[in-house]
Short mmCIF file of C-alpha atoms and ligand atoms in Angstrom, two decimals:
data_model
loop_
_atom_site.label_atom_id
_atom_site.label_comp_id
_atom_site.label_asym_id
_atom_site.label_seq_id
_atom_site.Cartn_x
_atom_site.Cartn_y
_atom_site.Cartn_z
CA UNK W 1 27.72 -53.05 -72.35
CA UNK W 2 27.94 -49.60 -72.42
CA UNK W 3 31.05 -49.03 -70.71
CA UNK W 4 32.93 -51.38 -73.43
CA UNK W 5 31.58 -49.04 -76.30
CA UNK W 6 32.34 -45.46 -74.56
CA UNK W 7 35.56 -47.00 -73.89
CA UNK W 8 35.97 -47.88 -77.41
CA UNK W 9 34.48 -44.98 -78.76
CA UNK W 10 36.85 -43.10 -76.67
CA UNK W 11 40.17 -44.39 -78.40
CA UNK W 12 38.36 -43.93 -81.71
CA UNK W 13 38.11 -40.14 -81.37
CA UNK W 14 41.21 -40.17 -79.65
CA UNK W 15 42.85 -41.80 -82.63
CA UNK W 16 40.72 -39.50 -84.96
CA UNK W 17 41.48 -36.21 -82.97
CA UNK W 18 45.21 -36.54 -83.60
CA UNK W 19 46.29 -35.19 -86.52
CA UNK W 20 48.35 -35.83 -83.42
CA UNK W 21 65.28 -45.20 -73.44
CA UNK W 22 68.14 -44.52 -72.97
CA UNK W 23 70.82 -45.24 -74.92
CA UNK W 24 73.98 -44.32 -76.84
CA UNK W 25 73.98 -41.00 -79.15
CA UNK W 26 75.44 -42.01 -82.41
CA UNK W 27 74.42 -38.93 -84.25
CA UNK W 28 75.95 -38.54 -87.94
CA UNK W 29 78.76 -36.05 -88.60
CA UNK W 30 76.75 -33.50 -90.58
CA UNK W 31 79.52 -32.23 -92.52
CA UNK W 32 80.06 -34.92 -94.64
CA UNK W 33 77.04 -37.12 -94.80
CA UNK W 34 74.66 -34.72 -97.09
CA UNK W 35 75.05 -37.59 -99.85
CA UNK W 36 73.56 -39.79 -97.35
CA UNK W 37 70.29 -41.46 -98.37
CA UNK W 38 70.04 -42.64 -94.87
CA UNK W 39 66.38 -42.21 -93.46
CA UNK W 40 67.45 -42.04 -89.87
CA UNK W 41 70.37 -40.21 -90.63
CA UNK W 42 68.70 -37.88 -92.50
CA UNK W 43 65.84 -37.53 -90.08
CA UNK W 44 68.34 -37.26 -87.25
CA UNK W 45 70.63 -34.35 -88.81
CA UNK W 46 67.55 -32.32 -89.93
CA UNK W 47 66.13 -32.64 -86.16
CA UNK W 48 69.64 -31.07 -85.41
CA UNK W 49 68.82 -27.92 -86.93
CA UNK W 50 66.34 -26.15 -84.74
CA UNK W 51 63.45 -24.53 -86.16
CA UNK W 52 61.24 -23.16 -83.75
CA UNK W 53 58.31 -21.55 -85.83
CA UNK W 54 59.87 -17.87 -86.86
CA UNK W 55 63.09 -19.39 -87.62
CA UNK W 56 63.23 -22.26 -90.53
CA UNK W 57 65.22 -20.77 -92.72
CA UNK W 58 68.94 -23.40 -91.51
CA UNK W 59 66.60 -26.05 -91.79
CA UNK W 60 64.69 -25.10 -94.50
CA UNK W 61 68.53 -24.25 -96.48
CA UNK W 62 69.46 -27.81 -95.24
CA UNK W 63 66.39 -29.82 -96.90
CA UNK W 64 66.53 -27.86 -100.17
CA UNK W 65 69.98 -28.64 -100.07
CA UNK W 66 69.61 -32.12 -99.97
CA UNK W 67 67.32 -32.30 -102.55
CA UNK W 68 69.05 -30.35 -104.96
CA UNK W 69 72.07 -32.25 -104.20
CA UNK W 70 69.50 -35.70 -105.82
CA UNK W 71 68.69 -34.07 -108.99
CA UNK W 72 65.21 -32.92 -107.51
CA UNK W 73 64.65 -29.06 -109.38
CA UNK W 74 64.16 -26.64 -106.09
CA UNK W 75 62.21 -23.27 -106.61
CA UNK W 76 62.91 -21.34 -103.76
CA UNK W 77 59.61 -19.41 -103.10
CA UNK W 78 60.52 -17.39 -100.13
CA UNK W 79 63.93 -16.88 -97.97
CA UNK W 80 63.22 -14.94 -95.02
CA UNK W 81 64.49 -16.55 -92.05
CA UNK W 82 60.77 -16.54 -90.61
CA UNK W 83 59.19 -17.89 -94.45
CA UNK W 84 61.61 -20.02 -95.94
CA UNK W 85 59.58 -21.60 -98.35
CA UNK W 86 60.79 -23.89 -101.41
CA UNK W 87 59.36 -26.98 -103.69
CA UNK W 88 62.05 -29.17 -104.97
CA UNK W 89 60.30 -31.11 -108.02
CA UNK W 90 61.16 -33.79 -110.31
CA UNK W 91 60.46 -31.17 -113.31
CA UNK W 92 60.87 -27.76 -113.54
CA UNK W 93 57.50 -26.05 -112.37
CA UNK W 94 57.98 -23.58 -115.41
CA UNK W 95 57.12 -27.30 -117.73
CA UNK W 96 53.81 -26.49 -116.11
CA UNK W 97 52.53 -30.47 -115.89
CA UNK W 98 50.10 -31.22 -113.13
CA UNK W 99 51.70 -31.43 -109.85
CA UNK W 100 51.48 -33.90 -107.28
CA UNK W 101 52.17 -31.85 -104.27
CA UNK W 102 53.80 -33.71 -100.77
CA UNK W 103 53.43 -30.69 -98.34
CA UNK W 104 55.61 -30.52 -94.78
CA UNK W 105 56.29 -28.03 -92.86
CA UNK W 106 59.67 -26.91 -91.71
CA UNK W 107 58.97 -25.68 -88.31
CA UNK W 108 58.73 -27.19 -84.82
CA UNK W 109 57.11 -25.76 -81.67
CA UNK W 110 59.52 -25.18 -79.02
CA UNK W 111 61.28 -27.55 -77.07
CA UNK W 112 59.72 -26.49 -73.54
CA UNK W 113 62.20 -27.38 -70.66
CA UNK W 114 65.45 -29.33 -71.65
CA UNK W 115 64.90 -31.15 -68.38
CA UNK W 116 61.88 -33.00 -69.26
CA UNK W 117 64.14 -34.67 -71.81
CA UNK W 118 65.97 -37.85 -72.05
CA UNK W 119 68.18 -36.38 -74.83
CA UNK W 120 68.85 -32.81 -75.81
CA UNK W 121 65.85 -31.99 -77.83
CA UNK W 122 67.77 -31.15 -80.85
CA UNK W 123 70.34 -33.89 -80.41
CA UNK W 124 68.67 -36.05 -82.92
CA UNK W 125 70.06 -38.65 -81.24
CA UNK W 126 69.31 -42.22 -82.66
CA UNK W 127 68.68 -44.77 -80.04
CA UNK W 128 66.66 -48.02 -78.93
CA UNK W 129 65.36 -47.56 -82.93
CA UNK W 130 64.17 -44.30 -83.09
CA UNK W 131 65.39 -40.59 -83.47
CA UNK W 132 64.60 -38.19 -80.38
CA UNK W 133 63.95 -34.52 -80.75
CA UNK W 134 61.68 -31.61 -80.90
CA UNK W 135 60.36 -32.24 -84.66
CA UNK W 136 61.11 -35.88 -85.31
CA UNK W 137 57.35 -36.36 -85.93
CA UNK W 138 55.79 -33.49 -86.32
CA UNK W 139 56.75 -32.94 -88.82
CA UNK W 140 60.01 -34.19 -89.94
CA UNK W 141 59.51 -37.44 -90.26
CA UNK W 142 56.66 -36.79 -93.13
CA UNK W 143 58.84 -34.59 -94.78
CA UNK W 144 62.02 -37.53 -94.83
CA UNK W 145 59.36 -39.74 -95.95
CA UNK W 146 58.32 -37.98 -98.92
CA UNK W 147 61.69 -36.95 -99.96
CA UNK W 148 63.02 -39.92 -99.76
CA UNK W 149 60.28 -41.71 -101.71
CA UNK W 150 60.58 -39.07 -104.61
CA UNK W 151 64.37 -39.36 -105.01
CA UNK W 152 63.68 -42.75 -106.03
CA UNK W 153 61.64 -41.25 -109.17
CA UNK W 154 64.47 -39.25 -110.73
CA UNK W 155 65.64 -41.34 -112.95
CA UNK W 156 62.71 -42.05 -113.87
CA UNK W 157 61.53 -39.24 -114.60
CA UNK W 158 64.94 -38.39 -116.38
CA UNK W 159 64.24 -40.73 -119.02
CA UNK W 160 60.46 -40.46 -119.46
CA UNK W 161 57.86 -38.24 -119.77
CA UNK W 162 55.50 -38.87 -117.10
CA UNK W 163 51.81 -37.57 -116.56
CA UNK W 164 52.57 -35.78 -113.46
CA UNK W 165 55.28 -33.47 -111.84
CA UNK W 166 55.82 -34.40 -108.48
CA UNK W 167 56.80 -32.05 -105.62
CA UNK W 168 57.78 -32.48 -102.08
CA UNK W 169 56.44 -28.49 -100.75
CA UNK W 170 57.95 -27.41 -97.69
CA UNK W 171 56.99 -24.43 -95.41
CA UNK W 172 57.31 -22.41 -92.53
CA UNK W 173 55.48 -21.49 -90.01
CA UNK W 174 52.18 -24.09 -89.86
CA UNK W 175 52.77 -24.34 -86.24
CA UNK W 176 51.90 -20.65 -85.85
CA UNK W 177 48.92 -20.74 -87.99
CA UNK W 178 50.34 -21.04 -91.67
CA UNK W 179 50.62 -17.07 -92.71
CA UNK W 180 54.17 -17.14 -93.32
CA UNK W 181 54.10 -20.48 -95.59
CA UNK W 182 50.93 -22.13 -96.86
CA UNK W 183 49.14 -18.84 -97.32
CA UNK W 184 51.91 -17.23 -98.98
CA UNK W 185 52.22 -20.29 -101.54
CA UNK W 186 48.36 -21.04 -101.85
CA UNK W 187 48.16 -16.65 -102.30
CA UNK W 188 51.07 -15.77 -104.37
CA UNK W 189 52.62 -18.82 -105.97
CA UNK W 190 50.20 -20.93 -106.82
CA UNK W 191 49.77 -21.24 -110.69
CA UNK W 192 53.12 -22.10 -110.80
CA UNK W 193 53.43 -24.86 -107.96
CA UNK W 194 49.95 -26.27 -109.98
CA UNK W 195 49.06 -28.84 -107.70
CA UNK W 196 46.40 -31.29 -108.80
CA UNK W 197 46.60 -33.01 -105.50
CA UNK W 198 48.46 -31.89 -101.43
CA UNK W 199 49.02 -35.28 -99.43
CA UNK W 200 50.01 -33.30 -96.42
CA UNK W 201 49.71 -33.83 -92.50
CA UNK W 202 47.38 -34.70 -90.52
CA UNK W 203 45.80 -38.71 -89.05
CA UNK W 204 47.93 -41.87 -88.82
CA UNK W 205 47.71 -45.29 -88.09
CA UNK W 206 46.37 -46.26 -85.18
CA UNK W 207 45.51 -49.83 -83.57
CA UNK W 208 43.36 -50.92 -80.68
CA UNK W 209 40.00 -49.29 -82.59
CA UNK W 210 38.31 -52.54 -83.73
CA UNK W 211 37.08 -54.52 -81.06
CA UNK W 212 37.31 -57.96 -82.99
CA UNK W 213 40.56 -57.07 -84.60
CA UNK W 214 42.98 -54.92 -82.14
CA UNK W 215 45.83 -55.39 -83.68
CA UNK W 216 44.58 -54.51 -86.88
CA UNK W 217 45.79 -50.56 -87.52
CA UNK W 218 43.23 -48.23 -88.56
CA UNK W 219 44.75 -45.27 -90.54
CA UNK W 220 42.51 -42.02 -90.93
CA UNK W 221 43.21 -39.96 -93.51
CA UNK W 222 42.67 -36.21 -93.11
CA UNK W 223 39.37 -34.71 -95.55
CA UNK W 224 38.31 -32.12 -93.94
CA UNK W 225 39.19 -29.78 -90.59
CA UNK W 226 36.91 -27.61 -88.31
CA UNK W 227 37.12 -23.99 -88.74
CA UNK W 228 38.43 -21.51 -85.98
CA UNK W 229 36.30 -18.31 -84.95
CA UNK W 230 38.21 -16.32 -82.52
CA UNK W 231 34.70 -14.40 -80.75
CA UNK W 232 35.20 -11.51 -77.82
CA UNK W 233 32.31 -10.23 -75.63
CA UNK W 234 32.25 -6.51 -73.99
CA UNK W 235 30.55 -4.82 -71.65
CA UNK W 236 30.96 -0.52 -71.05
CA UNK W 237 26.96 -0.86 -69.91
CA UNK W 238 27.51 2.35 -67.75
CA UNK W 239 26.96 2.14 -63.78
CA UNK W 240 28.26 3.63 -60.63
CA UNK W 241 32.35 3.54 -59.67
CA UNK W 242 32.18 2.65 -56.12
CA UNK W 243 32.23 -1.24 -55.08
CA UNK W 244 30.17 -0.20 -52.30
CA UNK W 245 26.86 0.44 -53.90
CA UNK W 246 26.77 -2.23 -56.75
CA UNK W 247 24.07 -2.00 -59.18
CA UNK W 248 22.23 -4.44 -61.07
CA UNK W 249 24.28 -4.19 -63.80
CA UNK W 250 28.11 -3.07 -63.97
CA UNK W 251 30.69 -4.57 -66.81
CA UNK W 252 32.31 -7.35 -65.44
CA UNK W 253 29.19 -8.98 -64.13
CA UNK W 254 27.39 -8.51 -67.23
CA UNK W 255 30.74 -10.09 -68.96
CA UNK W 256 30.93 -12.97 -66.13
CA UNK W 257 27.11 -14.09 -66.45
CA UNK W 258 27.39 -13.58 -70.06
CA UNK W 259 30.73 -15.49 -70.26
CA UNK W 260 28.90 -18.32 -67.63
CA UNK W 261 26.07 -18.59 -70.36
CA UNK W 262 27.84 -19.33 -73.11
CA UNK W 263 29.94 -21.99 -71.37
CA UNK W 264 27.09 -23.85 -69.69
CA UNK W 265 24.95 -23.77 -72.88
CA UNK W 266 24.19 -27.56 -74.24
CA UNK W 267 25.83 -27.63 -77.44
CA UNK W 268 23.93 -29.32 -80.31
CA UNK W 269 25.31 -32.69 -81.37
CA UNK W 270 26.03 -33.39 -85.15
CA UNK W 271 26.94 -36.09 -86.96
CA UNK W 272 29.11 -34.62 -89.95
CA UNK W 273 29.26 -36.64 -93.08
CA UNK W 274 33.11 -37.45 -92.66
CA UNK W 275 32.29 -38.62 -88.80
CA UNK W 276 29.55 -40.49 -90.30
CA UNK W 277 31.48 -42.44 -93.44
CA UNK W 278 34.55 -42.90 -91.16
CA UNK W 279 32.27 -44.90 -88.69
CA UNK W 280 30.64 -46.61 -91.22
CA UNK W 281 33.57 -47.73 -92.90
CA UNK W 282 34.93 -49.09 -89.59
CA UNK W 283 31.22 -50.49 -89.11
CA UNK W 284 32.01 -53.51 -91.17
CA UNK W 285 34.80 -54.55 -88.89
CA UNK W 286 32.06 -54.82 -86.29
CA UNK W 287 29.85 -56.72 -84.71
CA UNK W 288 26.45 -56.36 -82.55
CA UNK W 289 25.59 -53.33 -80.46
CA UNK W 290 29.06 -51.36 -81.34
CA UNK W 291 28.37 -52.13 -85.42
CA UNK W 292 24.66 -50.98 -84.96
CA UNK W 293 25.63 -48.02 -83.33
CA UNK W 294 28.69 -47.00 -86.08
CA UNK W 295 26.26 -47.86 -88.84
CA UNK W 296 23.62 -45.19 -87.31
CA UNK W 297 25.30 -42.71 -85.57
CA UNK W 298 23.02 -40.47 -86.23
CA UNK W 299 20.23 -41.95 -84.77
CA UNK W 300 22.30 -42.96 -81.52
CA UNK W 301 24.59 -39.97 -81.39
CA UNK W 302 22.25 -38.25 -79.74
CA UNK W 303 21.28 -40.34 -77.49
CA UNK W 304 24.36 -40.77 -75.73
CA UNK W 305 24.24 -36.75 -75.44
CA UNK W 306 25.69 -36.30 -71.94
CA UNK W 307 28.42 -39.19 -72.25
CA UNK W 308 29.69 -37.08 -76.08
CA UNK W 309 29.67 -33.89 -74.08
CA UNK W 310 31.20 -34.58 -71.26
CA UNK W 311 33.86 -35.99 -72.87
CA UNK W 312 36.50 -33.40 -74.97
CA UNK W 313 37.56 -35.55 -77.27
CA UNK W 314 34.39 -36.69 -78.51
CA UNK W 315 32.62 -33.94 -78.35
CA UNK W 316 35.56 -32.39 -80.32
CA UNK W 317 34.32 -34.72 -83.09
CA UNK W 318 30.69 -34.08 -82.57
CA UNK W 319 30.39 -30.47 -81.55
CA UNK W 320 30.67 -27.25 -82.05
CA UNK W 321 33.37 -26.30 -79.07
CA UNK W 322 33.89 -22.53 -77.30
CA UNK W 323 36.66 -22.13 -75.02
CA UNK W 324 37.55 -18.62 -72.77
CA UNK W 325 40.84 -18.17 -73.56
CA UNK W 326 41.15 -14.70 -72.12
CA UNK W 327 38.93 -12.78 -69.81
CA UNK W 328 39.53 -9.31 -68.74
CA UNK W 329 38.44 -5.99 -67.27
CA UNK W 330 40.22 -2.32 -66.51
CA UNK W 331 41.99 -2.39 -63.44
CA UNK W 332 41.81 0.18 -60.64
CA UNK W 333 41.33 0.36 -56.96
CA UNK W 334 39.97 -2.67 -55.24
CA UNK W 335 36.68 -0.83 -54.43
CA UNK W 336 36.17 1.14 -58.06
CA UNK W 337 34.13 -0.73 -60.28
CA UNK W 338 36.03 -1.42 -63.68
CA UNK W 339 34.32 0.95 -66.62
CA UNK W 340 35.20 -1.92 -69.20
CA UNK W 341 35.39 -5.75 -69.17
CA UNK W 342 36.02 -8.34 -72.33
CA UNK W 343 35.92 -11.92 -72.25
CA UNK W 344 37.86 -13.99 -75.51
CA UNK W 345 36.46 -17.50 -77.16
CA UNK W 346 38.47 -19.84 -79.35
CA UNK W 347 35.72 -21.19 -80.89
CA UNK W 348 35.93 -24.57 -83.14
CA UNK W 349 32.98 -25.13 -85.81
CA UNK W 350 32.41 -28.28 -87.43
CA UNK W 351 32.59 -27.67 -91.60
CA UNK W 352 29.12 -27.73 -92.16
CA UNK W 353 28.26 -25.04 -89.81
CA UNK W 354 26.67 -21.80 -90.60
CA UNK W 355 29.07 -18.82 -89.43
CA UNK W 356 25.60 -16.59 -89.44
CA UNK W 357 23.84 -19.22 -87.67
CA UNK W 358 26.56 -20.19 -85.05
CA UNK W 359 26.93 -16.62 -83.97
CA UNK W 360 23.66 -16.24 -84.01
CA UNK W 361 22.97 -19.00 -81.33
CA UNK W 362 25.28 -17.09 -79.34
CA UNK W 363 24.02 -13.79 -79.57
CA UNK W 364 20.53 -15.78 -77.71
CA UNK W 365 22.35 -17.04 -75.18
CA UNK W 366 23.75 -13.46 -74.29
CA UNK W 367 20.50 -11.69 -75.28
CA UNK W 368 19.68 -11.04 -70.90
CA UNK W 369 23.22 -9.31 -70.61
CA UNK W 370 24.46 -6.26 -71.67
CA UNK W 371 27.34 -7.24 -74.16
CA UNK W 372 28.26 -6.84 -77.33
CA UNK W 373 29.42 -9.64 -79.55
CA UNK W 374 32.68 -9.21 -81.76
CA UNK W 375 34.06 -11.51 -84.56
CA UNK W 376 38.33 -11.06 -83.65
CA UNK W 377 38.96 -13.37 -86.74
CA UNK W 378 37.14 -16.56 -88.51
CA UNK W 379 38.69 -18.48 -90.85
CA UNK W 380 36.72 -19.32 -93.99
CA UNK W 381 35.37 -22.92 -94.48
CA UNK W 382 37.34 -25.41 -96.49
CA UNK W 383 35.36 -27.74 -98.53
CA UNK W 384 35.81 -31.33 -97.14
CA UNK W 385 38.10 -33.28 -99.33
CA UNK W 386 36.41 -36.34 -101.82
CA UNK W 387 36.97 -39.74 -101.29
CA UNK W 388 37.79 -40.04 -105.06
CA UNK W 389 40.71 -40.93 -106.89
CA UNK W 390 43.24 -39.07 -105.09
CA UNK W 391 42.05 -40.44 -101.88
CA UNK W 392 42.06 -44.08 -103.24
CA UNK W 393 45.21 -43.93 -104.37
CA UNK W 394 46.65 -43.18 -101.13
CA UNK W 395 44.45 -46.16 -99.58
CA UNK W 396 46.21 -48.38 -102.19
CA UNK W 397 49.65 -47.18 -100.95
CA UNK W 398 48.65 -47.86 -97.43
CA UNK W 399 47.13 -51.42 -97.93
CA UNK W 400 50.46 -52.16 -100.13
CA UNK W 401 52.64 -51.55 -97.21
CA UNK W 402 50.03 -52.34 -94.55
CA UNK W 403 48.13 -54.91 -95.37
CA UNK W 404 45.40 -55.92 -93.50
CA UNK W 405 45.07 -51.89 -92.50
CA UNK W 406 41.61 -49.82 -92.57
CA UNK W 407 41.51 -46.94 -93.97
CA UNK W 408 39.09 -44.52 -93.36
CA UNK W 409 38.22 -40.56 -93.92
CA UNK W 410 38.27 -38.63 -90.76
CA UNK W 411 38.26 -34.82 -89.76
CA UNK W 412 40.83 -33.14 -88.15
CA UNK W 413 39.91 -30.90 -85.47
CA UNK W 414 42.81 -28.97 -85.37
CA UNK W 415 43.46 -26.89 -87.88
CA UNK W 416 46.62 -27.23 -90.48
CA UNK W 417 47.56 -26.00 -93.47
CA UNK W 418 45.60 -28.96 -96.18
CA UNK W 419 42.99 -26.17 -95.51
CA UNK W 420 44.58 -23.29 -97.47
CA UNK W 421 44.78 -25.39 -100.98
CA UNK W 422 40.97 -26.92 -100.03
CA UNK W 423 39.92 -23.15 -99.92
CA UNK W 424 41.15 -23.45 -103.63
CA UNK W 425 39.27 -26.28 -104.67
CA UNK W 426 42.40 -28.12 -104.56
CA UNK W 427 41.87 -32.02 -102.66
CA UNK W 428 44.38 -32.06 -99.46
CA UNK W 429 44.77 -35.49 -97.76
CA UNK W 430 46.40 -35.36 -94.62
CA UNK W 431 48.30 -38.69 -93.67
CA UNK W 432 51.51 -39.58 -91.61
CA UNK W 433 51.59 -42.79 -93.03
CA UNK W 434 52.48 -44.74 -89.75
CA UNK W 435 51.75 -46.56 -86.81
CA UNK W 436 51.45 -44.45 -83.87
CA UNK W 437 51.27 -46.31 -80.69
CA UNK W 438 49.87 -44.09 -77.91
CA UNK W 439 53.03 -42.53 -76.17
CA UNK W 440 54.20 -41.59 -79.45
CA UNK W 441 51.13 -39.86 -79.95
CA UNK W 442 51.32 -38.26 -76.70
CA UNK W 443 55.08 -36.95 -76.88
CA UNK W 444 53.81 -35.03 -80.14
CA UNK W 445 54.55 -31.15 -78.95
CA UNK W 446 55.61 -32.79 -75.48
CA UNK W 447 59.20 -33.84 -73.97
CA UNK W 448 60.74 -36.54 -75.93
CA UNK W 449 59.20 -36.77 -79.44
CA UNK W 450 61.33 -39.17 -80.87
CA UNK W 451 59.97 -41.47 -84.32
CA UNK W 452 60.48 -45.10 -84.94
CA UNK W 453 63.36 -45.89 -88.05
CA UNK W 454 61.40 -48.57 -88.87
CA UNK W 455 58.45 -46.97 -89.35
CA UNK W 456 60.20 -44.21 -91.29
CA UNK W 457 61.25 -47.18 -93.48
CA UNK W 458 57.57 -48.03 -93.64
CA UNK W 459 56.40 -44.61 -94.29
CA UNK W 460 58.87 -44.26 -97.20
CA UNK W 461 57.68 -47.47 -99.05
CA UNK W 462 54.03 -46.02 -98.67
CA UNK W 463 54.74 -42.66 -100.42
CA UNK W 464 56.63 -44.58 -102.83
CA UNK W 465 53.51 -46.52 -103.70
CA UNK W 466 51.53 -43.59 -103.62
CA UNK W 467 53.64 -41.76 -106.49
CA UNK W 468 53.74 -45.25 -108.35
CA UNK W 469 50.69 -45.70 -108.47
CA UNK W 470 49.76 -41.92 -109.69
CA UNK W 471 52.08 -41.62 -112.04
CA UNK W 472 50.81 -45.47 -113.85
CA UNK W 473 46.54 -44.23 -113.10
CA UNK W 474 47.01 -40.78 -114.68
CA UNK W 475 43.50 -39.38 -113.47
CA UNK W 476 42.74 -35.48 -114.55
CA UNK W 477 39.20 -35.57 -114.66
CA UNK W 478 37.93 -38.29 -112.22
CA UNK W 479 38.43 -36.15 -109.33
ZN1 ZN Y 501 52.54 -30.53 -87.77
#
C-alpha cells in the first residue's frame, strides 16, 4: 500500500517542484519573416538569438521588434546589453489603465557542451514537431505564447475602450537571480507599468498525478515561492599552528563538526497552506487511503517523517532545506593548522517561516562549537498569492483549452521573479500553460530543450482565454 502512495506522492512533488529526434532543420530565413505570425517560426528564430543571462539585449531588440511591428505600444525600460528590459502594451502605459501584466524573461542559461546536443543549441531547429534549443521552454515558449495571444487583441482594443491595458513584460536576467530585470521594473518603473495582475513563470501541466485518472493533466499554478537565505559559519577560535599537537579545538574542526551538525539535524516537517489546498484540491480526484491522506496531510505528514526527508523532492515541499555550497579554510603547509575556516549554506525557507526563528534553530545546533553565524544575504518573504479572481480566471482559461484538467495552487521552490511584484502586494501567478511530459521536464536547463508546436498552439489559445475573459469580468476590487 504504501509503496503505491510514496510512489505517487513522489511524481506529485516532482510535478509541483518544477517550475521546471532527429530530423531535418527547416529553420526560417530571419530576414524576411518578422511579419510572420508563425508560433514555431517565431519561437524558432527567437531561440536563434542567444541570450545567455548578461547578454539579452539581440533578443530582447528582436521581440520588441516584433511587437512593435503588430501595433503593440513598446516602452523600452532599460537597454543595456546585460538589462534589456521593455513592455510592449496594447495602450500606451502613460493612459495609466490597470495593467494586466504577462511577464517572460529574455534570458537563457547556457548551453553547456554542444556535444550533448542533437541540434546546435541555438539552431532553433524545428523537427519531429517541436523547436530544439537552449531557451525553447524556459522561457521562450511563454513569452511566444503571450505575445501571440495579445496580438490578437489589437484591434480590439483599437476600436474600444477596454477595462484593462494589457502587457506582455519582458526581462533580463531571471536566470541570474532577477537584479538586472524584475527588480529594476518592480524598483524603478513600476507606477507606470501599473500592473493589477503578473501571470508569469513558474508550474505546468502535468499528467500521471491522479491515480484513478492518469491521463488526466494536473496543472499547478505558481502562488507562492520559498525564500533563499544564503548563511556562512566561521571559526578564528585561536589554537596552536603545528598539526602535530592538535588541540581540542582549532578552526576547521570547530567549522567541520559545526558544518556536520547542521546537516544531520532532523528538519521539522510543515504542511504550508498552499501544500495543503493543492492536495486537497487533488483530494477529490481520489479515493481510499491516498484521498485520506491528501485530505489530512497534516495529520499524516508527519508521520511519514523519514520517507519526506529522505526524499529531496518532497522534502523540498515540506521542509525547510540547508545545503553546503562552499566550505573553506586558509591554506598553508600540510602540518600548520589553518588560523581561519568558513563553511557557506544555501538555505531554502518555506513562506511562512520565521527568519528570527529559523536562524535561531541554527544558532542551537552550533551552540557546542566555536562559530559564528553570518546572514551573506536573505531575501524578504513574498506574500503567497490568493486564489481569487485573478487566479480563477486563469483556471477558466486552462479548463477552456484543457478540459477535463485540474488545476491546483502549488509553491514553487525555486525562486523566480513573480516574487518581486508579490513583495508589492501585487498577485503573480506563475503558469506555462502546457503539458509537460517528463523528458521535457527534464531537458529544462539540460541538453536538448526543445518545446512541442502543438502545445505552443495550445498555450496560445489559453492566454487568449485568459485576456478574454479579463477584459469581459472587469474585477478591481474582488481581489
Ligand atoms: Zn525560467
Amino acid at each position: 500500500m504504501m509503496m503505491h502512495t510514496e510512489n505517487h506522492l513522489y511524481l506529485l512533488f516532482l510535478a509541483l517542484m518544477i517550475l521546471g529526434n532527429p530530423g531535418l532543420s527547416v529553420a526560417s530565413d530571419p530576414v524576411n519573416s518578422h511579419l510572420d505570425r508563425d508560433p514555431a517560426r517565431l519561437l524558432s528564430e527567437y531561440v536563434q538569438i542567444p541570450s545567455v543571462s548578461g547578454s539579452e539585449k539581440e533578443a530582447g531588440e528582436f521581440l520588441m521588434q516584433f511587437c512593435l511591428e503588430h501595433g503593440l505600444h513598446v516602452r523600452v525600460f532599460t537597454d543595456d546589453p546585460d538589462s534589456y528590459n521593455f513592455a510592449a502594451s496594447l495602450y500606451p502605459l502613460e493612459m495609466g489603465k490597470p495593467n494586466i501584466v504577462l511577464m517572460t524573461h529574455i534570458d537563457v542559461v547556457p548551453a553547456g557542451d554542444p556535444e550533448g546536443w542533437t541540434y546546435p543549441p541555438f539552431s532553433g531547429t524545428i523537427a519531429d514537431g517541436m523547436v530544439w534549443g537552449r531557451g525553447a521552454i524556459d522561457n521562450k515558449a511563454l513569452g511566444v505564447m503571450q505575445v501571440l495571444a495579445l496580438l490578437q487583441f489589437v484591434d480590439m482594443a483599437a476600436e474600444e475602450d477596454l477595462p484593462y491595458n494589457v502587457s506582455l513584460l519582458a526581462v533580463s536576467g531571471e536566470e541570474t537571480g532577477g537584479d538586472m530585470g524584475a527588480r529594476i521594473i518592480t524598483n524603478r518603473f513600476l507606477d507606470e507599468l501599473n500592473p493589477a495582475v503578473v501571470y508569469g513563470e513558474g508550474g505546468a501541466g502535468i499528467t500521471g498525478l491522479v491515480s484513478t485518472r492518469p491521463e488526466t493533466p494536473v496543472f499547478g499554478v505558481g502562488v507562492a515561492q520559498k525564500r533563499r537565505m544564503f548563511l556562512a559559519i566561521e571559526s578564528t577560535v585561536a589554537s596552536s599552528g603545528h598539526g602535530s599537537i592538535p588541540r581540542e579545538r582549532y578552526p576547521t574542526k570547530e567549522v567541520v563538526k559545526a558544518t556536520a551538525a547542521l546537516l544531520d539535524a532532523t528538519p521539522t516537517i510543515t504542511i504550508s497552506p498552499t501544500v495543503r489546498e493543492g492536495l486537497l484540491a487533488l483530494s477529490k480526484y481520489e479515493t481510499g487511503i491516498r484521498q485520506r491522506i491528501m485530505r489530512r496531510i497534516d495529520f499524516y505528514g508527519p508521520l511519514f517523517g523519514s520517507f519526506i526527508r529522505n526524499d529531496p523532492l518532497i522534502a523540498s515541499m515540506l521542509t525547510n532545506t540547508i545545503s553546503l555550497t562552499s566550505l573553506s579554510s586558509a591554506e598553508g603547509a600540510y602540518n600548520q593548522i589553518p588560523t581561519h575556516a568558513r563553511a557557506v549554506f544555501d538555505c531554502r525557507l518555506l513562506p511562512e517561516t520565521d527568519e528570527n526563528r529559523f536562524l535561531d534553530h541554527i544558532r542551537r545546533i552550533v551552540a557546542p562549537y566555536d562559530v559564528t553565524i553570518e546572514v551573506i544575504q536573505s531575501s524578504p518573504a513574498a506574500p503567497v498569492s490568493e486564489q481569487g479572481h485573478y487566479y480563477r480566471a486563469m483556471e477558466e482559461s486552462i479548463h477552456s483549452v484543457f478540459d477535463d484538467a485540474i488545476v491546483v495552487p502549488f509553491m514553487f521552490v525555486a525562486i523566480n521573479d513573480n516574487r518581486f511584484f508579490r513583495r508589492k502586494g501585487i498577485p503573480a501567478y506563475g503558469l506555462l500553460p502546457a503539458i509537460m511530459p517528463e523528458e521535457l521536464m527534464e531537458s529544462i536547463h539540460y541538453f536538448d530543450e526543445r518545446f512541442p508546436i502543438d502545445a505552443l498552439h495550445k498555450g496560445i489559445d489559453v492566454y487568449v482565454s485568459l485576456i478574454d475573459y479579463l477584459l469581459n469580468n472587469p474585477d478591481y476590487k474582488k481581489n
